[in-house]
Amino acid sequence: MAKSNKAKARQPANRLWGGRFKTGPAEAMERINASIGFDQRLWRQDITASRAHCRMLISRKIIPARDGKAILKGLDAVWKEIESGRFHFRTALEDIHMNVEDRLTTLIGDAGGRLHTARSRNDQVATDFRLWVRDAVDGIEARLADLQAALIGRAREHAATIMPGFTHLQTAQPVTFGHHLLAYVEMFGRDRGRMRDARARMNECPLGAAALAGTSFPIDRKMTAKELGFDRPMANSLDAVSDRDFALEFLAAAAIASGHLSRLAEEMVVFSSERFRFLRLSDAFSTGSSIMPQKRNPDGAELVRAKTGRVMGALTALSVVMKGLPLAYSKDMQEDKEPVFEGADTLALTLEVMTGMVADMTVNAEAMRAAADGAFSTATDLADWLVREAGLTFRQAHHVSGRIVRLAEEKNLRLDQVSLADMRSVEPRITKDVFGVLGVERSAASRVSEGGTSPARVRKAIAAAEKRYLGGRRKKAL
């Protein structure tokens, strides 16, 4: 193997950078060094940034206008070749930048070699990658908004649908299903905020930092930054080529969003089970069993839950790559793109699947209400009544309510089925008025505090969520 690699190393040196070298890299080195297998996804961003750079070079008279026009025309031709699938990506040219430049030079001749004036692959890739991540952020935020719209649409349908609220996955108090769904609307709203925050911080332009120290050519970095939609050039050339905070921050926001998706997916798995029967996922997002004909498996939800690991893993992978790198650029940073690509692709797919599941799931309101009616879910309402009407301290009321729950459990009754006489045997100050707070509908309706679960509050929260997250436009479930 060593002999084979040595023989391979006698190939000609790379003509775009090989002046310093007598021969090219070993075959194994070529394979580990090349990134074209994955970074070809940056082709749109690479050509867009090159156009901006070329126009700046023309404007500053750094290259002849004639050559600049030829470069721009050649870049248009390369764009069309890649877009149509006719472009041949070559591993020997390592990456998208050199593939584009090589093809450009083939098309227009030596003038193509002027494009790289006053820039390096270091600032070139940093710019391209920021542009790609910025586009990814915009796409993810739009998908998050679609999911919020679907959740809000279903919440409107079920603003008064009673279900048990859970802590520790044990029945706690009655809530409405609309209120439950709106909790996820808030989670995904924060995810959108994190995406916007990440976008604002990444929206600075590295182009013009060159390899690490800037350039001696009289470039106009503000011009290229503006043309590419950045707010400003990055302030420090060393930071510009070595920073990958923007990618880490995107993956961190993506990991948190994926965690929220996983929580919702877990509830779909649980709530669609035979033991709950709260939900039924449509055929479009369910699968069957190869051996058990009766099975309906919530595989869409399970895969959303599982793929969270990919996004969280991508964040970990890139964090490890970056943790010990000195300034400025190191080849380690070539490993930044695959985790980001995978994280973005995975999150986009799971958002699409979750939006579909939310939009067309069937809600079993009867099963939800029956579950809320059991497990003594109105015990807190009993305790609150004892505080308000009987004058007990809350700790006293908590103790009394617990004793009545135990009595109901022993007699296999719901709380509202325990006789007044039995309740008064525990606490003589209880009157028949207590039964007015023991129904699940009244319990939910009584939670009128801001952010509470009463149907009236939920309807107000829906209107507020539409205004905050959907621009005030009412959207139906997708």
Tab-separated table of C-alpha atoms in Angstrom, residues 42-51 96-98 100-101 119 124-125 128 131:
chain	number	residue	atom	x	y	z
A	42	LEU	CA	-22.172	25.614	-2.074
A	43	TRP	CA	-22.017	26.248	-5.815
A	44	ARG	CA	-24.736	28.893	-5.890
A	45	GLN	CA	-23.181	30.778	-2.993
A	46	ASP	CA	-19.695	30.414	-4.453
A	47	ILE	CA	-20.640	31.867	-7.842
A	48	THR	CA	-22.764	34.592	-6.236
A	49	ALA	CA	-19.866	35.693	-4.034
A	50	SER	CA	-17.450	35.511	-6.976
A	51	ARG	CA	-19.712	37.779	-9.023
A	96	ILE	CA	-16.186	23.724	-5.177
A	97	HIS	CA	-14.049	26.874	-5.354
A	98	MET	CA	-11.286	25.330	-7.437
A	100	VAL	CA	-15.529	26.580	-10.498
A	101	GLU	CA	-12.308	28.529	-11.072
A	119	ARG	CA	-8.954	36.929	-1.964
A	124	GLN	CA	-13.971	32.608	0.036
A	125	VAL	CA	-15.213	29.523	1.864
A	128	ASP	CA	-19.874	30.969	0.876
A	131	LEU	CA	-24.380	32.594	2.762
